Amino acid sequence: MKTKVSEKTSLFSEFFRQLLPLGLFSVIAVSIIEILTAILKSRSMITVDASGKEAISHSSIGMVNMCVPATAFAILASFVPTIIVFSFLNKLNALDYYFSLPVKRSHLFLTAFGAVCAWVAVILLSGACISLIMYSIYSKMFTIEASTRAPFLLDVFAGSMFIAAGTALAMSVTGTAFNNILVSLLVLFTPRTLMYVIQNCVCDIVPIINIGAGDSILDPKKNILFGLLFESLLSNEWNMNAVLLNVSSGIYTLIVSIIYIIAAVLLFRVRKGENAGRISSGSAANNVFAVWISFIITILACYFIFMTRYQEYGQEYYSGYISGSFVAAMFVYILYQLAMNRKIKPMLKPLPWFLVVLFLDAAVYGTILPRYLPRYPTL
């Protein structure tokens, strides 16, 4: 028993040491930026009147506004370290070495993932502590909102864990750096993107789902990562507090992260060593990924088809958008298959898989429209 504990401890230490340079750089960088940010904000609270007399303003400040650098580094410190720690899955010799260790694969995965989470916690807590110290020094200018501490730490850590879990899940089924990044983005963003498209495109025309007010699971800000992007790119108001101070969002994101981790462990346990560094021509996994990407694009075509039924512009107005969406999806599908197979001839074999995209589009359109058309004939 002592030997096993020693082996487990050293394995965690090995993964933790692999991330030491990046981790220390992140801690130092976030500490310096937090200090400079606090100093600059304190300077902005000092005003000088016409007589040259200084006046000090006072305001309350929450953790979100205090710890913007810590939030950014914690997010980056979940994606990049996960890529680094699990990079052995892309190298056959390294993969054989780790798989030959006298530990179960599930333990190997959780140990590597635990090292990533440990560094995320170190970076996040370092930035938060530096911020608290700095703004406590400037207590004449700032009052720290104590109620924001726990929700902020929970939500940022949950968002970071979600990114790490999604990235690890993607790396468990891919064998090259290109696939690692591409599939990670698919895993992290596709579910919420589809929900957002259906909610804001289809349901605006055919209101089949009552999103309602309050803490709905369909709210884009329910997922921490998507919520941050939503507030940055799509929202008319910049309100990060709605994302990073919502306890229910943090809990929801943690639950999704755990689901991703369980799926990643199961896939990691059955992973074949020979897939390291190899792109399998015409493999089912690559075909599924290609269909996945194309389907997201053709969802726009489904939206435009709905528009032809319910908007005054009619079919002629939207026909170009509809055909353009399908052409773009077909182009992306072919481009992905070409990137995976690297040759024209092997690429032709999986082309019939594009029919799956059309089938999914038909399912979306054919299932929703006939069911709700009689109910909303004048929308």
Short mmCIF file of C-alpha atoms in Angstrom, two decimals:
data_model
loop_
_atom_site.label_atom_id
_atom_site.label_comp_id
_atom_site.label_asym_id
_atom_site.label_seq_id
_atom_site.Cartn_x
_atom_site.Cartn_y
_atom_site.Cartn_z
CA MET A 1 0.00 0.00 0.00
CA LYS A 2 2.82 2.41 0.82
CA THR A 3 4.45 1.72 -2.54
CA LYS A 4 1.25 2.48 -4.42
CA VAL A 5 0.75 5.73 -2.54
CA SER A 6 4.33 6.73 -3.28
CA GLU A 7 3.87 5.99 -6.99
CA LYS A 8 0.66 7.99 -7.12
CA THR A 9 2.24 10.93 -5.34
CA SER A 10 5.28 10.97 -7.65
CA LEU A 11 3.05 10.74 -10.73
CA PHE A 12 1.10 13.82 -9.66
CA SER A 13 4.37 15.60 -8.90
CA GLU A 14 5.65 14.75 -12.38
CA PHE A 15 2.63 16.30 -14.09
CA PHE A 16 2.72 19.25 -11.71
CA ARG A 17 6.41 19.86 -12.51
CA GLN A 18 5.68 19.76 -16.25
CA LEU A 19 3.48 22.81 -15.74
CA LEU A 20 5.88 24.57 -13.35
CA PRO A 21 7.39 27.06 -15.86
CA LEU A 22 4.01 28.07 -17.25
CA GLY A 23 2.44 28.11 -13.79
CA LEU A 24 5.11 30.31 -12.23
CA PHE A 25 5.04 32.68 -15.19
CA SER A 26 1.26 32.97 -14.85
CA VAL A 27 1.40 33.60 -11.10
CA ILE A 28 4.08 36.28 -11.48
CA ALA A 29 2.34 37.91 -14.44
CA VAL A 30 -1.09 37.99 -12.83
CA SER A 31 0.38 39.35 -9.59
CA ILE A 32 2.19 42.19 -11.36
CA ILE A 33 -0.86 43.07 -13.47
CA GLU A 34 -3.16 43.01 -10.43
CA ILE A 35 -0.80 45.34 -8.53
CA LEU A 36 -0.53 47.77 -11.44
CA THR A 37 -4.29 47.68 -12.02
CA ALA A 38 -5.00 48.52 -8.38
CA ILE A 39 -2.51 51.39 -8.45
CA LEU A 40 -4.01 52.85 -11.63
CA LYS A 41 -7.55 52.58 -10.27
CA SER A 42 -6.49 54.29 -7.05
CA ARG A 43 -4.97 57.15 -9.06
CA SER A 44 -8.28 57.58 -10.90
CA MET A 45 -10.01 58.14 -7.55
CA ILE A 46 -7.93 61.26 -6.86
CA THR A 47 -9.15 64.52 -8.33
CA VAL A 48 -7.56 67.98 -8.18
CA ASP A 49 -9.70 71.12 -8.07
CA ALA A 50 -8.84 74.54 -9.45
CA SER A 51 -6.98 75.53 -6.29
CA GLY A 52 -4.73 72.48 -6.56
CA LYS A 53 -6.30 70.70 -3.62
CA GLU A 54 -6.66 66.95 -3.94
CA ALA A 55 -9.93 65.20 -3.21
CA ILE A 56 -10.28 61.46 -2.77
CA SER A 57 -13.39 59.73 -4.04
CA HIS A 58 -14.76 56.55 -2.56
CA SER A 59 -16.66 53.67 -4.12
CA SER A 60 -17.42 50.02 -3.58
CA ILE A 61 -15.77 47.42 -5.80
CA GLY A 62 -16.53 43.75 -6.38
CA MET A 63 -14.28 40.81 -7.16
CA VAL A 64 -15.14 40.83 -10.87
CA ASN A 65 -13.83 44.36 -11.35
CA MET A 66 -10.88 43.69 -9.07
CA CYS A 67 -9.70 40.45 -10.65
CA VAL A 68 -10.02 40.82 -14.42
CA PRO A 69 -6.39 39.69 -15.01
CA ALA A 70 -6.80 36.75 -12.64
CA THR A 71 -9.93 35.68 -14.50
CA ALA A 72 -8.20 35.83 -17.88
CA PHE A 73 -5.15 33.91 -16.67
CA ALA A 74 -7.28 31.29 -14.94
CA ILE A 75 -9.17 30.68 -18.19
CA LEU A 76 -5.94 30.42 -20.20
CA ALA A 77 -4.41 28.32 -17.44
CA SER A 78 -7.05 25.67 -18.03
CA PHE A 79 -6.75 25.30 -21.80
CA VAL A 80 -2.99 25.59 -22.42
CA PRO A 81 -1.84 23.39 -19.49
CA THR A 82 -4.35 20.72 -20.46
CA ILE A 83 -2.87 20.66 -23.96
CA ILE A 84 0.63 20.42 -22.45
CA VAL A 85 -0.12 17.72 -19.88
CA PHE A 86 -2.03 15.46 -22.27
CA SER A 87 0.32 16.07 -25.20
CA PHE A 88 1.78 12.61 -24.60
CA LEU A 89 -1.36 11.27 -26.29
CA ASN A 90 0.01 12.65 -29.57
CA LYS A 91 3.42 10.96 -29.24
CA LEU A 92 3.69 7.20 -29.58
CA ASN A 93 6.82 6.76 -27.43
CA ALA A 94 5.49 8.97 -24.63
CA LEU A 95 2.11 7.29 -24.78
CA ASP A 96 3.67 3.83 -24.51
CA TYR A 97 5.68 4.99 -21.51
CA TYR A 98 2.71 6.36 -19.58
CA PHE A 99 0.47 3.43 -20.48
CA SER A 100 3.17 1.04 -19.24
CA LEU A 101 3.16 2.55 -15.74
CA PRO A 102 1.70 0.27 -13.04
CA VAL A 103 -1.39 2.42 -12.56
CA LYS A 104 -4.87 2.23 -13.98
CA ARG A 105 -5.62 4.44 -16.94
CA SER A 106 -8.41 6.16 -15.08
CA HIS A 107 -5.98 7.08 -12.30
CA LEU A 108 -3.44 8.29 -14.87
CA PHE A 109 -6.02 10.56 -16.45
CA LEU A 110 -7.36 11.94 -13.15
CA THR A 111 -3.84 12.56 -11.87
CA ALA A 112 -2.91 14.59 -14.96
CA PHE A 113 -6.21 16.44 -14.81
CA GLY A 114 -5.73 17.08 -11.10
CA ALA A 115 -2.38 18.73 -11.80
CA VAL A 116 -4.07 21.12 -14.23
CA CYS A 117 -6.81 21.97 -11.70
CA ALA A 118 -4.18 22.51 -8.99
CA TRP A 119 -2.36 25.09 -11.09
CA VAL A 120 -5.63 26.80 -12.01
CA ALA A 121 -6.44 27.10 -8.30
CA VAL A 122 -2.96 28.44 -7.51
CA ILE A 123 -3.16 31.10 -10.23
CA LEU A 124 -6.71 32.13 -9.38
CA LEU A 125 -6.11 32.33 -5.64
CA SER A 126 -2.82 34.18 -6.14
CA GLY A 127 -4.50 36.85 -8.23
CA ALA A 128 -7.45 37.11 -5.85
CA CYS A 129 -5.23 37.42 -2.77
CA ILE A 130 -3.02 40.08 -4.37
CA SER A 131 -6.13 42.04 -5.35
CA LEU A 132 -7.60 41.82 -1.86
CA ILE A 133 -4.32 43.01 -0.34
CA MET A 134 -3.93 45.91 -2.77
CA TYR A 135 -7.49 47.18 -2.43
CA SER A 136 -7.28 46.80 1.34
CA ILE A 137 -4.26 49.12 1.24
CA TYR A 138 -6.42 51.64 -0.62
CA SER A 139 -9.31 51.22 1.80
CA LYS A 140 -9.86 54.99 1.88
CA MET A 141 -10.85 54.80 -1.78
CA PHE A 142 -12.45 51.37 -2.11
CA THR A 143 -14.81 49.23 -0.11
CA ILE A 144 -14.52 45.59 -1.12
CA GLU A 145 -17.89 43.88 -1.57
CA ALA A 146 -17.36 40.80 0.59
CA SER A 147 -20.45 39.05 -0.78
CA THR A 148 -18.82 38.74 -4.21
CA ARG A 149 -15.79 36.71 -3.10
CA ALA A 150 -17.21 33.20 -2.91
CA PRO A 151 -19.45 33.39 -6.03
CA PHE A 152 -16.57 34.83 -8.06
CA LEU A 153 -14.09 32.13 -7.05
CA LEU A 154 -16.69 29.40 -7.64
CA ASP A 155 -17.70 30.63 -11.08
CA VAL A 156 -14.20 31.29 -12.39
CA PHE A 157 -12.95 27.92 -11.16
CA ALA A 158 -16.03 26.20 -12.62
CA GLY A 159 -15.46 27.88 -15.98
CA SER A 160 -11.79 26.91 -15.94
CA MET A 161 -12.61 23.34 -15.01
CA PHE A 162 -15.17 23.19 -17.83
CA ILE A 163 -12.54 24.27 -20.36
CA ALA A 164 -10.00 21.76 -19.02
CA ALA A 165 -12.57 18.94 -19.03
CA GLY A 166 -13.71 19.67 -22.58
CA THR A 167 -10.12 19.88 -23.81
CA ALA A 168 -9.15 16.63 -22.09
CA LEU A 169 -12.22 14.94 -23.57
CA ALA A 170 -11.22 16.08 -27.05
CA MET A 171 -7.61 14.94 -26.61
CA SER A 172 -8.82 11.51 -25.51
CA VAL A 173 -10.25 10.87 -28.97
CA THR A 174 -7.74 12.72 -31.17
CA GLY A 175 -4.12 12.15 -32.05
CA THR A 176 -2.73 15.40 -33.48
CA ALA A 177 -2.43 18.97 -32.27
CA PHE A 178 -4.73 20.24 -35.02
CA ASN A 179 -7.44 17.78 -34.06
CA ASN A 180 -6.88 18.49 -30.37
CA ILE A 181 -7.69 22.17 -30.79
CA LEU A 182 -10.48 21.73 -33.34
CA VAL A 183 -12.38 19.08 -31.43
CA SER A 184 -11.86 20.98 -28.16
CA LEU A 185 -13.62 23.98 -29.66
CA LEU A 186 -16.42 21.73 -30.89
CA VAL A 187 -16.90 20.11 -27.50
CA LEU A 188 -16.79 23.41 -25.62
CA PHE A 189 -18.97 25.56 -27.85
CA THR A 190 -21.25 23.38 -29.99
CA PRO A 191 -23.93 22.42 -27.41
CA ARG A 192 -24.53 25.97 -26.22
CA THR A 193 -24.23 27.39 -29.74
CA LEU A 194 -26.98 25.09 -30.97
CA MET A 195 -29.16 25.97 -27.99
CA TYR A 196 -28.60 29.66 -28.62
CA VAL A 197 -29.41 29.36 -32.33
CA ILE A 198 -32.61 27.42 -31.67
CA GLN A 199 -33.64 29.81 -28.90
CA ASN A 200 -32.98 33.05 -30.76
CA CYS A 201 -33.70 32.03 -34.34
CA VAL A 202 -36.31 29.30 -34.46
CA CYS A 203 -38.17 30.20 -31.28
CA ASP A 204 -38.40 33.86 -32.22
CA ILE A 205 -40.37 32.80 -35.29
CA VAL A 206 -42.11 29.69 -33.96
CA PRO A 207 -42.30 30.14 -30.15
CA ILE A 208 -42.28 26.46 -29.26
CA ILE A 209 -40.32 26.95 -26.05
CA ASN A 210 -41.15 29.44 -23.34
CA ILE A 211 -37.77 30.59 -22.18
CA GLY A 212 -39.38 32.77 -19.55
CA ALA A 213 -37.72 35.01 -17.05
CA GLY A 214 -35.48 34.11 -14.20
CA ASP A 215 -32.78 31.47 -13.89
CA SER A 216 -33.52 29.38 -16.98
CA ILE A 217 -31.20 26.59 -18.05
CA LEU A 218 -31.52 27.95 -21.61
CA ASP A 219 -30.03 31.28 -20.57
CA PRO A 220 -26.75 31.76 -22.51
CA LYS A 221 -25.08 32.94 -19.32
CA LYS A 222 -25.86 29.67 -17.55
CA ASN A 223 -22.65 28.22 -19.02
CA ILE A 224 -19.75 30.30 -17.67
CA LEU A 225 -17.57 30.10 -20.79
CA PHE A 226 -20.36 30.81 -23.26
CA GLY A 227 -21.69 33.49 -20.94
CA LEU A 228 -18.36 35.35 -21.00
CA LEU A 229 -18.30 35.25 -24.80
CA PHE A 230 -21.97 36.23 -24.96
CA GLU A 231 -21.41 39.30 -22.80
CA SER A 232 -18.27 40.21 -24.75
CA LEU A 233 -19.57 39.76 -28.31
CA LEU A 234 -23.37 39.53 -28.41
CA SER A 235 -24.79 41.44 -25.49
CA ASN A 236 -25.70 45.11 -25.75
CA GLU A 237 -24.59 45.64 -22.16
CA TRP A 238 -21.24 44.72 -20.67
CA ASN A 239 -22.29 42.94 -17.48
CA MET A 240 -19.77 40.35 -16.35
CA ASN A 241 -21.32 40.35 -12.88
CA ALA A 242 -24.32 38.51 -14.34
CA VAL A 243 -21.96 35.71 -15.39
CA LEU A 244 -19.28 35.55 -12.71
CA LEU A 245 -21.43 36.22 -9.64
CA ASN A 246 -24.19 33.71 -10.37
CA VAL A 247 -23.88 30.72 -8.05
CA SER A 248 -26.36 28.61 -10.00
CA SER A 249 -24.32 29.15 -13.18
CA GLY A 250 -21.22 27.95 -11.38
CA ILE A 251 -22.98 24.85 -10.09
CA TYR A 252 -24.46 24.10 -13.52
CA THR A 253 -21.03 24.49 -15.18
CA LEU A 254 -19.45 22.22 -12.58
CA ILE A 255 -22.06 19.53 -13.25
CA VAL A 256 -21.42 19.70 -17.00
CA SER A 257 -17.68 19.57 -16.29
CA ILE A 258 -18.08 16.40 -14.24
CA ILE A 259 -20.07 14.82 -17.08
CA TYR A 260 -17.26 15.73 -19.48
CA ILE A 261 -14.66 14.30 -17.11
CA ILE A 262 -16.53 11.00 -16.80
CA ALA A 263 -16.84 10.77 -20.59
CA ALA A 264 -13.14 11.62 -20.99
CA VAL A 265 -12.09 8.93 -18.50
CA LEU A 266 -14.15 6.30 -20.32
CA LEU A 267 -12.67 7.27 -23.69
CA PHE A 268 -9.16 7.49 -22.24
CA ARG A 269 -9.44 3.94 -20.90
CA VAL A 270 -10.27 2.47 -24.31
CA ARG A 271 -7.91 4.64 -26.33
CA LYS A 272 -5.60 2.77 -28.69
CA GLY A 273 -1.92 3.61 -28.48
CA GLU A 274 -1.38 3.45 -32.22
CA ASN A 275 -3.66 6.47 -32.71
CA ALA A 276 -0.98 8.77 -31.32
CA GLY A 277 0.16 11.26 -33.91
CA ARG A 278 -1.89 9.64 -36.63
CA ILE A 279 -4.79 10.89 -38.69
CA SER A 280 -6.97 7.92 -39.58
CA SER A 281 -8.21 8.25 -43.15
CA GLY A 282 -11.95 8.00 -43.40
CA SER A 283 -12.33 7.05 -39.74
CA ALA A 284 -15.77 7.25 -38.19
CA ALA A 285 -14.55 9.80 -35.66
CA ASN A 286 -13.33 12.19 -38.34
CA ASN A 287 -16.58 11.77 -40.25
CA VAL A 288 -18.60 12.55 -37.13
CA PHE A 289 -16.55 15.69 -36.50
CA ALA A 290 -17.01 16.81 -40.11
CA VAL A 291 -20.77 16.23 -39.89
CA TRP A 292 -20.83 18.05 -36.58
CA ILE A 293 -19.19 21.20 -37.99
CA SER A 294 -21.30 21.21 -41.15
CA PHE A 295 -24.53 20.76 -39.23
CA ILE A 296 -23.82 23.86 -37.16
CA ILE A 297 -23.50 25.86 -40.39
CA THR A 298 -26.62 24.43 -41.98
CA ILE A 299 -28.67 25.32 -38.92
CA LEU A 300 -28.61 28.80 -40.45
CA ALA A 301 -30.28 27.37 -43.55
CA CYS A 302 -33.05 25.94 -41.36
CA TYR A 303 -33.52 29.38 -39.85
CA PHE A 304 -33.82 30.99 -43.29
CA ILE A 305 -36.32 28.31 -44.36
CA PHE A 306 -38.46 29.22 -41.35
CA MET A 307 -38.13 32.87 -42.32
CA THR A 308 -39.53 32.17 -45.81
CA ARG A 309 -42.68 30.80 -44.18
CA TYR A 310 -43.26 33.56 -41.67
CA GLN A 311 -41.75 36.78 -43.01
CA GLU A 312 -43.17 39.07 -45.64
CA TYR A 313 -40.05 38.95 -47.81
CA GLY A 314 -40.85 35.42 -48.97
CA GLN A 315 -38.85 32.64 -50.55
CA GLU A 316 -37.08 34.69 -53.23
CA TYR A 317 -35.49 36.98 -50.65
CA TYR A 318 -34.01 34.18 -48.55
CA SER A 319 -33.22 31.65 -51.29
CA GLY A 320 -29.69 33.03 -51.65
CA TYR A 321 -29.05 32.72 -47.93
CA ILE A 322 -30.41 29.18 -47.87
CA SER A 323 -28.29 27.96 -50.77
CA GLY A 324 -25.28 29.87 -49.46
CA SER A 325 -25.53 28.13 -46.10
CA PHE A 326 -25.56 24.68 -47.67
CA VAL A 327 -22.70 25.56 -50.04
CA ALA A 328 -20.64 26.88 -47.12
CA ALA A 329 -21.36 23.73 -45.10
CA MET A 330 -20.34 21.52 -48.03
CA PHE A 331 -17.15 23.55 -48.51
CA VAL A 332 -16.22 23.26 -44.84
CA TYR A 333 -16.99 19.53 -44.87
CA ILE A 334 -14.70 18.95 -47.87
CA LEU A 335 -12.00 21.19 -46.43
CA TYR A 336 -12.04 19.29 -43.16
CA GLN A 337 -11.87 15.90 -44.89
CA LEU A 338 -9.01 17.16 -47.05
CA ALA A 339 -7.13 18.36 -43.98
CA MET A 340 -7.66 15.01 -42.28
CA ASN A 341 -6.83 12.76 -45.24
CA ARG A 342 -4.31 15.03 -47.01
CA LYS A 343 -5.11 13.38 -50.32
CA ILE A 344 -7.96 13.78 -52.79
CA LYS A 345 -8.77 10.12 -53.40
CA PRO A 346 -9.24 9.02 -49.74
CA MET A 347 -11.31 12.16 -49.21
CA LEU A 348 -13.98 11.01 -51.67
CA LYS A 349 -14.86 7.92 -49.66
CA PRO A 350 -16.48 9.74 -46.69
CA LEU A 351 -18.40 12.25 -48.85
CA PRO A 352 -21.69 10.31 -48.48
CA TRP A 353 -21.55 11.18 -44.79
CA PHE A 354 -22.68 14.66 -45.78
CA LEU A 355 -26.09 13.11 -46.32
CA VAL A 356 -26.24 12.81 -42.52
CA VAL A 357 -26.07 16.61 -42.34
CA LEU A 358 -29.03 16.90 -44.69
CA PHE A 359 -30.92 14.29 -42.68
CA LEU A 360 -30.36 16.22 -39.45
CA ASP A 361 -31.53 19.44 -41.10
CA ALA A 362 -34.63 17.68 -42.38
CA ALA A 363 -35.27 16.36 -38.87
CA VAL A 364 -35.04 19.86 -37.38
CA TYR A 365 -37.27 21.43 -40.01
CA GLY A 366 -39.70 18.55 -40.52
CA THR A 367 -40.22 17.86 -36.84
CA ILE A 368 -40.81 21.40 -35.65
CA LEU A 369 -42.70 23.04 -38.48
CA PRO A 370 -45.64 20.61 -39.06
CA ARG A 371 -46.22 20.37 -35.34
CA TYR A 372 -46.43 24.09 -34.65
CA LEU A 373 -47.56 25.57 -37.97
CA PRO A 374 -51.31 25.22 -37.22
CA ARG A 375 -50.82 26.82 -33.84
CA TYR A 376 -49.04 29.90 -35.15
CA PRO A 377 -50.39 30.48 -38.67
CA THR A 378 -49.90 34.23 -38.73
CA LEU A 379 -46.42 34.61 -37.23
#
